[in-house]
mmCIF file of C-alpha atoms in Angstrom:
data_model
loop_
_atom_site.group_PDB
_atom_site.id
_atom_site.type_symbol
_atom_site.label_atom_id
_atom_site.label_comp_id
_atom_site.label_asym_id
_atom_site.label_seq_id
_atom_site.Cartn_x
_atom_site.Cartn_y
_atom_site.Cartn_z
ATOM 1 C CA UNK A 21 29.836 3.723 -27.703
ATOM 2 C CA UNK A 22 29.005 7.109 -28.602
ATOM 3 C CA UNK A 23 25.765 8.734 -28.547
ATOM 4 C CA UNK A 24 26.237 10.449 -31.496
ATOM 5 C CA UNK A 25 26.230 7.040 -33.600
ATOM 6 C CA UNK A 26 23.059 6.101 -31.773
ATOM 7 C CA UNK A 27 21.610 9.221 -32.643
ATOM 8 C CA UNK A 28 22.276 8.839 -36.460
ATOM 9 C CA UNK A 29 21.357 5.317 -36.369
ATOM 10 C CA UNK A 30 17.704 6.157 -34.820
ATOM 11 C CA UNK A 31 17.468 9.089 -36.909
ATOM 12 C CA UNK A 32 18.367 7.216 -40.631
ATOM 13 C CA UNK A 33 16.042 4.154 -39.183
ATOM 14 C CA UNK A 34 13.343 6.804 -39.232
ATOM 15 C CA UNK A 35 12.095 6.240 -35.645
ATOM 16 C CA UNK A 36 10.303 8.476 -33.492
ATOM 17 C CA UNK A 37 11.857 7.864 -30.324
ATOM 18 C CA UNK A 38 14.986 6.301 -28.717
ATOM 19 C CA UNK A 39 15.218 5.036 -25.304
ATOM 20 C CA UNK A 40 17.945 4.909 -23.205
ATOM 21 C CA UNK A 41 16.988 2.380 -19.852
ATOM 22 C CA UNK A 42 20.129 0.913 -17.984
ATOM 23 C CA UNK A 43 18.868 -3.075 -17.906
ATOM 24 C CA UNK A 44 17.844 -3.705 -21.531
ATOM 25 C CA UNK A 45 19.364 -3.427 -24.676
ATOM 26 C CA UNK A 46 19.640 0.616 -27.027
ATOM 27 C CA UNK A 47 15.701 0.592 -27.959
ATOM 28 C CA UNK A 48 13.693 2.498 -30.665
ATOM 29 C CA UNK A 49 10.197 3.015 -31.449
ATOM 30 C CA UNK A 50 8.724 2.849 -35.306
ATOM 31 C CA UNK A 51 5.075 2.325 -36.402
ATOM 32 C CA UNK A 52 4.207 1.934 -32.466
ATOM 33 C CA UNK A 53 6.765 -1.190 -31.928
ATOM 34 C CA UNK A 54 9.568 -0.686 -29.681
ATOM 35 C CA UNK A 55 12.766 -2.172 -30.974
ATOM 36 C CA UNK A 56 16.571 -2.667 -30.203
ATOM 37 C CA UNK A 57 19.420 -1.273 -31.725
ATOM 38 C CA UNK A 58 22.262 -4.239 -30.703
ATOM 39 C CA UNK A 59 21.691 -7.173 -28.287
ATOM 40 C CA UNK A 60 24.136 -5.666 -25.880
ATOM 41 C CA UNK A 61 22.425 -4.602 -22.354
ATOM 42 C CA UNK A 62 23.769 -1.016 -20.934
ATOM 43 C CA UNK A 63 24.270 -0.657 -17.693
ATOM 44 C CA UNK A 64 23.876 2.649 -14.946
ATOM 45 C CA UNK A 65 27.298 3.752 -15.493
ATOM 46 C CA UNK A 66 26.843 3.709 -19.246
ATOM 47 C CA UNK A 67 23.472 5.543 -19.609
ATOM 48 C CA UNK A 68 24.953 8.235 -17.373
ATOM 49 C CA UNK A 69 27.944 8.239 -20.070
ATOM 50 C CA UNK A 70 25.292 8.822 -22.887
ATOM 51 C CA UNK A 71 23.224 10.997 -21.037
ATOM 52 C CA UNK A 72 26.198 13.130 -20.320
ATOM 53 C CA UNK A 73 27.354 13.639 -23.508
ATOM 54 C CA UNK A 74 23.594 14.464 -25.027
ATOM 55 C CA UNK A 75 23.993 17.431 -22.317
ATOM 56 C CA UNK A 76 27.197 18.358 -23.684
ATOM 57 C CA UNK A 77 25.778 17.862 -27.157
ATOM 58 C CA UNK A 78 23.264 20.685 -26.522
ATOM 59 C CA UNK A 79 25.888 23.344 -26.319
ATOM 60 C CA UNK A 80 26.382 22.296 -23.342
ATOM 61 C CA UNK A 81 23.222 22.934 -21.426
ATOM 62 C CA UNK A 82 23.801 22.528 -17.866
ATOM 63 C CA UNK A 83 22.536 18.935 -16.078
ATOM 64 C CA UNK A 84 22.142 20.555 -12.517
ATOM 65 C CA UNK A 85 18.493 21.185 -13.063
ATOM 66 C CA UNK A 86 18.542 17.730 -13.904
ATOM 67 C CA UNK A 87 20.738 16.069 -10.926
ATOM 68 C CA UNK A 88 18.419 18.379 -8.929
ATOM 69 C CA UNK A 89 14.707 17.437 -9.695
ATOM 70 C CA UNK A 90 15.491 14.300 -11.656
ATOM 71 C CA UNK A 91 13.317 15.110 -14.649
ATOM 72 C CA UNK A 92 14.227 17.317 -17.624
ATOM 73 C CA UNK A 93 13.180 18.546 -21.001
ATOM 74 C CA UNK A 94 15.157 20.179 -23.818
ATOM 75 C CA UNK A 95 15.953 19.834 -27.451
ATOM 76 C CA UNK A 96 18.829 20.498 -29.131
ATOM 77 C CA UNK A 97 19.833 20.431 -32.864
ATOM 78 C CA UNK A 98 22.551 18.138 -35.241
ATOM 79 C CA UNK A 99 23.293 19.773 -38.158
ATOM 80 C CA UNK A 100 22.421 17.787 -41.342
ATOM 81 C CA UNK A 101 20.508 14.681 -39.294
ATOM 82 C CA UNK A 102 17.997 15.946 -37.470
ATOM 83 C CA UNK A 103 16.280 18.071 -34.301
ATOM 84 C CA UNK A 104 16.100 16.105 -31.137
ATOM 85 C CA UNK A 105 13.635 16.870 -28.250
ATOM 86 C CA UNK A 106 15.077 15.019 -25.104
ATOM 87 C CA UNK A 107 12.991 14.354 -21.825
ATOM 88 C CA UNK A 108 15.783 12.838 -19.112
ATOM 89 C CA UNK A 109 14.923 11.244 -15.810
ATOM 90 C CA UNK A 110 16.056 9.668 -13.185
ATOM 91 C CA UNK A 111 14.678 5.764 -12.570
ATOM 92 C CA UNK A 112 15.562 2.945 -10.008
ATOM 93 C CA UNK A 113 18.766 5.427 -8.792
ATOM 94 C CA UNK A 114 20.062 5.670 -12.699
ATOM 95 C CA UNK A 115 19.778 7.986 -15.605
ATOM 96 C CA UNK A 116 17.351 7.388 -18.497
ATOM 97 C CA UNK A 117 16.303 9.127 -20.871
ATOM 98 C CA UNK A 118 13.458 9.407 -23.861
ATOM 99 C CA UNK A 119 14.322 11.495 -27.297
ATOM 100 C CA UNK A 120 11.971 11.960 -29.769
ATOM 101 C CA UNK A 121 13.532 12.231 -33.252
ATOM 102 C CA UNK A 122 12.364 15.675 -34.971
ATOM 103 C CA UNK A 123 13.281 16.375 -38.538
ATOM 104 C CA UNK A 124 14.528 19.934 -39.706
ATOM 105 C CA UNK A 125 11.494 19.535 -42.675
ATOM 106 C CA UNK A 126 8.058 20.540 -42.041
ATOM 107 C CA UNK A 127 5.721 17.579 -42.036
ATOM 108 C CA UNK A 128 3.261 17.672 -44.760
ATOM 109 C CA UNK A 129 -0.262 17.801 -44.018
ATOM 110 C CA UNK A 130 -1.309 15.748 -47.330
ATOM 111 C CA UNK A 131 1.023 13.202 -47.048
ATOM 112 C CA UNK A 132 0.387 12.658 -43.314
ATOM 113 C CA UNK A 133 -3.421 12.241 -43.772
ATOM 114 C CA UNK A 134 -4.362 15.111 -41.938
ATOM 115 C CA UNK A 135 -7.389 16.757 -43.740
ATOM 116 C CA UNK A 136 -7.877 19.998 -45.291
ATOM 117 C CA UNK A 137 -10.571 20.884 -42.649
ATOM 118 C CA UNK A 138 -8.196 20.561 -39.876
ATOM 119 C CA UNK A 139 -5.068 22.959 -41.378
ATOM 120 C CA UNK A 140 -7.917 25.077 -42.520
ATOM 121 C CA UNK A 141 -8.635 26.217 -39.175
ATOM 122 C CA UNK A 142 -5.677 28.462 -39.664
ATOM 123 C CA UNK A 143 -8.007 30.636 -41.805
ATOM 124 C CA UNK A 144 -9.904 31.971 -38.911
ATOM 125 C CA UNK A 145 -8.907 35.382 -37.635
ATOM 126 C CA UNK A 146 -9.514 34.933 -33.626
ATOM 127 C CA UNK A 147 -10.754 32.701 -31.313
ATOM 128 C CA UNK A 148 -9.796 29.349 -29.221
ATOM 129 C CA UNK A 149 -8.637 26.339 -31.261
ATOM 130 C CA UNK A 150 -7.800 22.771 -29.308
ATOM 131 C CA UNK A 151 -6.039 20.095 -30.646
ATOM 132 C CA UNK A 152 -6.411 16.914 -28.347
ATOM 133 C CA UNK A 153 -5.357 13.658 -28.076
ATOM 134 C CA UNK A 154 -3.318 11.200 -26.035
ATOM 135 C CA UNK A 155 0.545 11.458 -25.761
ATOM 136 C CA UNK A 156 2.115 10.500 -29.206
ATOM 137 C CA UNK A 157 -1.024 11.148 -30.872
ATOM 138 C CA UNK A 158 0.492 13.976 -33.091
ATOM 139 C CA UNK A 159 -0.837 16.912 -31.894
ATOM 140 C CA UNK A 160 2.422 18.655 -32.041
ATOM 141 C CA UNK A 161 2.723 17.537 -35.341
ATOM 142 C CA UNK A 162 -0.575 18.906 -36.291
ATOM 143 C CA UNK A 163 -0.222 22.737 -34.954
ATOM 144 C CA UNK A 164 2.574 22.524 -37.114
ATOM 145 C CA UNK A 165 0.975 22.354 -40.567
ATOM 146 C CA UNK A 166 -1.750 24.778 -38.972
ATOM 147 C CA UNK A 167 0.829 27.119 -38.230
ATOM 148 C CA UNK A 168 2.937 26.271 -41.434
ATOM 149 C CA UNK A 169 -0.452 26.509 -43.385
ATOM 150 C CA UNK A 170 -0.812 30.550 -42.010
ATOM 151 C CA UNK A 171 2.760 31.459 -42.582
ATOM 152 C CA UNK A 172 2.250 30.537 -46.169
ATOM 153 C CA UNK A 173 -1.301 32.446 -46.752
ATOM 154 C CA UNK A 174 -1.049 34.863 -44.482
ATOM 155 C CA UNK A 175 1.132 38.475 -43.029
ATOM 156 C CA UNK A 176 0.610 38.010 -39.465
ATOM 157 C CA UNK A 177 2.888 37.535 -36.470
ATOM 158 C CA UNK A 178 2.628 34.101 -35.034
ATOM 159 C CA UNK A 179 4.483 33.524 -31.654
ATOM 160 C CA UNK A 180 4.721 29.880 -30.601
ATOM 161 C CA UNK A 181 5.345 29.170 -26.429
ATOM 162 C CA UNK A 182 6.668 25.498 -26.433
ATOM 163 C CA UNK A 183 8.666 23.798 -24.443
ATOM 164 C CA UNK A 184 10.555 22.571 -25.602
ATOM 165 C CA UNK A 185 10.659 23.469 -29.311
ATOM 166 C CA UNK A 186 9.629 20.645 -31.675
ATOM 167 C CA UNK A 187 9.301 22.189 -35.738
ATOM 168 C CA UNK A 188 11.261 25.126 -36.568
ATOM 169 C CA UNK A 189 9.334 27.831 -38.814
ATOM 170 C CA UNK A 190 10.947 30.111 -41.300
ATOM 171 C CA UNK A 191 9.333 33.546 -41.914
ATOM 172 C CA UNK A 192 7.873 33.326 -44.917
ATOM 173 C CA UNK A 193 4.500 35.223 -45.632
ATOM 174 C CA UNK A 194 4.539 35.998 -41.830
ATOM 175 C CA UNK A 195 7.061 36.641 -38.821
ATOM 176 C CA UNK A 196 7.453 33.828 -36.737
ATOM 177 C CA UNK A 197 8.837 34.280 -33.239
ATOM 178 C CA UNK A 198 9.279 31.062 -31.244
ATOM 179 C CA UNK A 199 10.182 31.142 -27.524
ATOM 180 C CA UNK A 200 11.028 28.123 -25.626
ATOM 181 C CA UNK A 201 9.823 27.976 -21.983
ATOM 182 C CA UNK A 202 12.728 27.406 -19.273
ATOM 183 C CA UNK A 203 15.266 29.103 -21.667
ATOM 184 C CA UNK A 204 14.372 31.927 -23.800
ATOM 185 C CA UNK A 205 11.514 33.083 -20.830
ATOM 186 C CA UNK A 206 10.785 31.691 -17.093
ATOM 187 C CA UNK A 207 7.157 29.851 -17.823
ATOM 188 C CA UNK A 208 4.204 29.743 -19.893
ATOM 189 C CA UNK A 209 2.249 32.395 -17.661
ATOM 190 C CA UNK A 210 4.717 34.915 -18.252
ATOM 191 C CA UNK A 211 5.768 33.626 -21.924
ATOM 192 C CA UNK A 212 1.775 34.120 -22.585
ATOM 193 C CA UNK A 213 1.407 37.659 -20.888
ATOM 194 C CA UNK A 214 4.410 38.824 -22.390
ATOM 195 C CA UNK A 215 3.267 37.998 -26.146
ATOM 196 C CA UNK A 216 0.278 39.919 -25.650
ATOM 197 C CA UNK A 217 2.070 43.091 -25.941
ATOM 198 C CA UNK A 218 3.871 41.954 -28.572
ATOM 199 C CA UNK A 219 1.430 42.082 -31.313
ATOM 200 C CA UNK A 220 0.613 39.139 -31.911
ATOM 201 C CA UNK A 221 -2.196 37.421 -34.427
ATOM 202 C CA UNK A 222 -1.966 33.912 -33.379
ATOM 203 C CA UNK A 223 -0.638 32.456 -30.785
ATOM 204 C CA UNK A 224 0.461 28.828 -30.421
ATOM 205 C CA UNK A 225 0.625 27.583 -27.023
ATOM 206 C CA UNK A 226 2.284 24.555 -26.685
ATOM 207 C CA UNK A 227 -0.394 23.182 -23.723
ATOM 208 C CA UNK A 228 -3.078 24.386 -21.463
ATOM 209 C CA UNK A 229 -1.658 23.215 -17.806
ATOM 210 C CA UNK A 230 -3.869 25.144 -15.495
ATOM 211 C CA UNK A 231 -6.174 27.425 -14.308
ATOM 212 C CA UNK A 232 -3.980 30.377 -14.707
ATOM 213 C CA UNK A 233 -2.458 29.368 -18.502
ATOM 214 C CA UNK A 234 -6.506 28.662 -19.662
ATOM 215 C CA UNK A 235 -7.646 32.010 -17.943
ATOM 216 C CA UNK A 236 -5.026 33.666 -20.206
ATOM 217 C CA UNK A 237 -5.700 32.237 -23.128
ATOM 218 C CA UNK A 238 -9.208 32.433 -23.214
ATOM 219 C CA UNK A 239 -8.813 36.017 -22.684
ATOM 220 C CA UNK A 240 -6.142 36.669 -25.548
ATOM 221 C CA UNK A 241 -8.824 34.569 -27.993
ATOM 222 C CA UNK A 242 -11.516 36.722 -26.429
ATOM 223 C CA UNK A 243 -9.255 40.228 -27.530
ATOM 224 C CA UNK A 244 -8.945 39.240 -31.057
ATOM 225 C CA UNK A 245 -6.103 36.375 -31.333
ATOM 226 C CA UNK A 246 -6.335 33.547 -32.682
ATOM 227 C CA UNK A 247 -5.507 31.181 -29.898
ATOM 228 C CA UNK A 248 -3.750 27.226 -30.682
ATOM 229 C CA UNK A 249 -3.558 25.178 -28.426
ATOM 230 C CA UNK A 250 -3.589 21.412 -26.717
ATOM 231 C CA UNK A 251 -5.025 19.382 -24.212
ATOM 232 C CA UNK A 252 -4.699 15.795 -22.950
ATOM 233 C CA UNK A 253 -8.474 14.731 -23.546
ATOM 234 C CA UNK A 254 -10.153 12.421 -25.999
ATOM 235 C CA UNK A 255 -13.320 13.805 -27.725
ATOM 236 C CA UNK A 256 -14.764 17.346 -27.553
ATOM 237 C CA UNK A 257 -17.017 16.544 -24.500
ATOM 238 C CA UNK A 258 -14.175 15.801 -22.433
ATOM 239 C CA UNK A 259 -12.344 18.789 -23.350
ATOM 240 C CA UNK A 260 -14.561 21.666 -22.277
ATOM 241 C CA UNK A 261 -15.516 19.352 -19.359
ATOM 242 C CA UNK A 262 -11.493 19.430 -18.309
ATOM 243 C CA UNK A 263 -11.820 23.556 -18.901
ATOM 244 C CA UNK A 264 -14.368 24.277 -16.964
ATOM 245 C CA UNK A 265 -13.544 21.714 -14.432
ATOM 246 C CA UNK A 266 -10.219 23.285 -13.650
ATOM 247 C CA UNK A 267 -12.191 26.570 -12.523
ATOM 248 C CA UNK A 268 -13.406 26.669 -8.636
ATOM 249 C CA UNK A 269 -17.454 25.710 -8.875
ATOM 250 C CA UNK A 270 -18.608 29.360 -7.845
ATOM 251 C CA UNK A 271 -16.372 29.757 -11.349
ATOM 252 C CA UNK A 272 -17.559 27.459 -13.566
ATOM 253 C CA UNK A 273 -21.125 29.295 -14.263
ATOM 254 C CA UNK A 274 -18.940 32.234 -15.688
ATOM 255 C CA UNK A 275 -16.436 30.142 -17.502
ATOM 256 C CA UNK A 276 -18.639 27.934 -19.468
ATOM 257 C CA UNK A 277 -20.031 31.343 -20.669
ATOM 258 C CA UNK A 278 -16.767 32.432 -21.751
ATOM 259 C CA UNK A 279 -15.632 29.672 -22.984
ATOM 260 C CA UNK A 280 -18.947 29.038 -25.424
ATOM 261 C CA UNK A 281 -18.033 32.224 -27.080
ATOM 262 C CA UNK A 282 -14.546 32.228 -27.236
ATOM 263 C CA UNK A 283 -14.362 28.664 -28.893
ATOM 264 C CA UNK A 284 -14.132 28.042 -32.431
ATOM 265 C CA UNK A 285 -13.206 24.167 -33.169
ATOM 266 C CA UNK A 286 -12.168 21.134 -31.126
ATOM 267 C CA UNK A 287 -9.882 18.680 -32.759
ATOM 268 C CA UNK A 288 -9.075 15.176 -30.971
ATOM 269 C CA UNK A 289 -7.038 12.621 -32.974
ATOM 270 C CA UNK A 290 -5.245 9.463 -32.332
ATOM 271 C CA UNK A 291 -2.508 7.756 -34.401
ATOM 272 C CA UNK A 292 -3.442 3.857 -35.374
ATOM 273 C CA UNK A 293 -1.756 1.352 -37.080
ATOM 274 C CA UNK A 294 -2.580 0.214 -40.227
ATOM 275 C CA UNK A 295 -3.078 -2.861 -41.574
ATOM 276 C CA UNK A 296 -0.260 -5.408 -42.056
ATOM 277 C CA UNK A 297 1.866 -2.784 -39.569
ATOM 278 C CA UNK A 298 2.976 -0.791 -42.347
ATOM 279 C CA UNK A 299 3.345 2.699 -40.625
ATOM 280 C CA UNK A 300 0.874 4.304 -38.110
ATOM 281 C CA UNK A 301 -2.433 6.629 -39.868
ATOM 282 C CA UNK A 302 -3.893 9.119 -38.083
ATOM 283 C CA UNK A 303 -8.116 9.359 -36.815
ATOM 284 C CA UNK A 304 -9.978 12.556 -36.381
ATOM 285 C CA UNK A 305 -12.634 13.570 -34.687
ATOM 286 C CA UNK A 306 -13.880 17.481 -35.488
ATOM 287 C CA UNK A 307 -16.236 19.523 -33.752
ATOM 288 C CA UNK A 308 -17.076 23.338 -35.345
ATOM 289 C CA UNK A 309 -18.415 25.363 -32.426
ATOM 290 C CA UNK A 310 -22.056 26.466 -34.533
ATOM 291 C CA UNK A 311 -24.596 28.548 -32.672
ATOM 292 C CA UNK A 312 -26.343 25.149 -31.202
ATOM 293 C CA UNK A 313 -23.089 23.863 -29.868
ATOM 294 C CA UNK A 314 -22.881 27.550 -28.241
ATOM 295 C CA UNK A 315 -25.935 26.854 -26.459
ATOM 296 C CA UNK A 316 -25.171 23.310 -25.275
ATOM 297 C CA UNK A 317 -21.995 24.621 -23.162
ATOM 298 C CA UNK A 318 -23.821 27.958 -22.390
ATOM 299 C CA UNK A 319 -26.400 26.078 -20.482
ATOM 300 C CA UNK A 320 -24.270 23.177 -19.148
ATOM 301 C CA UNK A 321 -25.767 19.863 -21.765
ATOM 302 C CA UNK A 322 -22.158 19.542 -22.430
ATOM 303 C CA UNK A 323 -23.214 16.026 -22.295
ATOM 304 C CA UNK A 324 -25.150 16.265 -25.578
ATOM 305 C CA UNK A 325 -22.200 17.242 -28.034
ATOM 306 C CA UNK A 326 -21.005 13.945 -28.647
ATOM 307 C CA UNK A 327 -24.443 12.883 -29.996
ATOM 308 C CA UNK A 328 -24.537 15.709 -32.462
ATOM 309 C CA UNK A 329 -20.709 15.521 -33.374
ATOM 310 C CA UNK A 330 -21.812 11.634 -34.225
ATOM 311 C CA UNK A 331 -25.267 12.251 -35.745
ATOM 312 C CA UNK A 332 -23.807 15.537 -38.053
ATOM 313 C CA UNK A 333 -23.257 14.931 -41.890
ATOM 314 C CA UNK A 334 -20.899 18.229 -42.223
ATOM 315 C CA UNK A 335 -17.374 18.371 -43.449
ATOM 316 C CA UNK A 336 -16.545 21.022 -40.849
ATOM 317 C CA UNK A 337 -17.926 17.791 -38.042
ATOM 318 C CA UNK A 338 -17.644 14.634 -38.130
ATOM 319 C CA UNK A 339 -16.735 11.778 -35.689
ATOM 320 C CA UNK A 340 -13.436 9.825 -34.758
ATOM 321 C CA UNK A 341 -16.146 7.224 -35.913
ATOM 322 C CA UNK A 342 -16.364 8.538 -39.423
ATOM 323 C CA UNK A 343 -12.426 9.020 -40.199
ATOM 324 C CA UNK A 344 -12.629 4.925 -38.802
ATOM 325 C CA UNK A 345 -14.854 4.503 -41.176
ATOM 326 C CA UNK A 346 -12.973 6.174 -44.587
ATOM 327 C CA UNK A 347 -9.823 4.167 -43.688
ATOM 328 C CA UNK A 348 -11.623 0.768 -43.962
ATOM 329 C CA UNK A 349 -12.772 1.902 -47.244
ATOM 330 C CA UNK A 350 -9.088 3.027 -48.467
ATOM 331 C CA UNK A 351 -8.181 -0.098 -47.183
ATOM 332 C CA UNK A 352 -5.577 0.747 -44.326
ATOM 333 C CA UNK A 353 -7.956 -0.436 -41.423
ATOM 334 C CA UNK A 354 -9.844 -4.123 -41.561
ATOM 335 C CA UNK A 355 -13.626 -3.656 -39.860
ATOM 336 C CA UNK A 356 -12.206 -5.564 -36.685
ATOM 337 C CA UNK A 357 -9.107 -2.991 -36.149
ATOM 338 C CA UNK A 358 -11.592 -0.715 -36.589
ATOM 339 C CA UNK A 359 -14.205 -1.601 -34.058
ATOM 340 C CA UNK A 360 -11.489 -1.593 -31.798
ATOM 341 C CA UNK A 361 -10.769 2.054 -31.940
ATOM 342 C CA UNK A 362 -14.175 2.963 -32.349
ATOM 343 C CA UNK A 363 -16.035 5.624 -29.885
ATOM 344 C CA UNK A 364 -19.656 3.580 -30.782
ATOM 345 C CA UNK A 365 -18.586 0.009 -32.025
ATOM 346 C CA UNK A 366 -22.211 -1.330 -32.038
ATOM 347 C CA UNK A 367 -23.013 2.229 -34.543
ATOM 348 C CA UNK A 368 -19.952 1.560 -36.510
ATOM 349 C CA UNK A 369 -20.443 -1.911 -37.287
ATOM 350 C CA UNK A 370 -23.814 -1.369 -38.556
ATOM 351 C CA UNK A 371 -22.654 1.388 -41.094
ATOM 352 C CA UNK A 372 -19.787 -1.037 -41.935
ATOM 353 C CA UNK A 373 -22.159 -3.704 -42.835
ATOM 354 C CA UNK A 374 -24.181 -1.930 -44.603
#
């Protein structure tokens, strides 16, 4: 039982993750249904076994840090199958472990379903851009084409602070430098202060954790960078609400201020099946920061965005409610798996009836 084998097996079953949990069988996920590789059960001793060797796999990066705090994260490459991004951690007094199966090819925006407004966003020159979802949702996958979408148009210097490193960019039109927290710089405070003096145009930061890291970055959008980013939140509201909330309340007056004019878009998304289970779509929701949406966080009526995200006819906004909407019509979503998903179900059945 090598992990290696597993490894190709997951990869050439094109899964997105394989986990490795002493007490049940080799499992994968695929289309958002976990899965099993065999029928036979591993035990402690043998996910340590596989565990061990992934370490050794990734030139042989070293598992104190792990034995230590019983979590890590790190990704490694295997030449002609695939990138790997591994989370390890320790669980009822045995090893497990998570890896999410990455391939060396860019994903393509088209073919993925993301829309044109979305990798546009890569067009604008400075500012704060979120990408927001759930975990799994894709965001990853989405600052990817954004960023893949500027390399190709565009001569600028793009540095990308991830940890660990999911998509691998070549330079084309641009210079790409990606760093990878814990082991090409200490964290993503210093990662973040550091790239501004290395003259940068974008910057992708791989997530906004605290006060500190969203200080930072509003400042670098508010000097002329164009700032990428994401956050754990569903819908726009929530977002700027999680912002400003992270700020002390003698803060938050100041911040919201800030923040209304360094922010340029907010994009939340969530992957969904599709109907019949064939493969997982993804949902947007897309709010354009315009003058009135300025206002609303200016004067705290944060509240009010998600009515005029939902009530806007504009390609550059529209609701998770509309992208709902265009699937039933291509025919990948029935109106009950809709519903479902829906941010106004009562709203959304009407317009589906009608």
């Amino acid at each position: 039982m090598k992990a290696i084998d597993f490894l190709t097996e997951t990869a050439h079953l094109g899964a997105s993750d394989l986990f490795i949990v002493a007490g049940r069988p080799l499992s994968y996920k695929k289309d958002g249904k976990i899965l099993t590789l065999n029928e036979e059960w591993i035990m402690p001793d043998q996910t340590e076994l596989l565990i061990r060797e992934i370490y050794q796999m990734a030139a042989g990066r070293d598992i104190s840090r792990f034995l230590k705090r019983g979590d890590d994260d790190f990704s490694f490459a295997v030449p002609g199958l695939s990138r790997f991004r591994i989370s390890a951690y320790m669980q009822r007094g045995s090893m497990a472990a998570v890896i999410r199966v990455i391939s060396f090819d860019l994903p393509d925006a088209a073919s993925l379903g993301i829309p044109e407004q979305v990798t546009g966003l890569g067009d604008l020159s400075h500012g704060l851009v979120l990408v927001t979802g759930p975990a799994g949702s894709g965001k990853s996958t989405t600052l990817a084409c954004i960023i893949d979408a500027i390399n190709r148009a565009y001569e600028k210097h793009i540095i990308t602070l991830e940890d660990p490193l999911e998509f691998l960019h070549r330079h084309k039109k641009s210079i790409v430098s990606q760093r990878e927290i814990s082991s090409d710089t200490r964290s993503y405070v210093s990662a973040l202060r550091a790239s501004l003096r290395q003259s940068p145009d974008v910057i992708l930061l791989g997530e906004m954790r605290d006060l500190e890291t969203i200080s930072i970055a509003m400042t670098a959008a508010e000097t002329g960078h164009l700032v990428l980013s994401t956050l754990h939140t569903q819908g726009a509201a929530n977002t700027i609400d999680r912002i400003i909330d992270v700020f002390p309340p003698d803060q938050q007056r100041q911040i919201a201020v800030q923040l209304s004019s360094v922010l340029r878009a907010v994009v939340s998304q969530q992957l969904i099946p599709v109907s019949g289970g064939d493969g997982l779509f993804p949902a947007f929701e897309m709010m354009t920061v315009t003058p009135a949406v300025r206002n609303m966080i200016r004067e705290n009526k944060i509240h009010q965005i998600d009515g005029l995200i939902y009530s806007s006819a504009s390609d550059a906004m529209f609701s998770m409610d509309v992208s709902l909407q265009k699937m039933c019509a291509r025919g990948l979503l029935s109106p009950e798996e809709a519903l479902a998903y829906a941010s106004n179900p009562e709203m959304l059945k009407r317009k589906l009836q009608a």
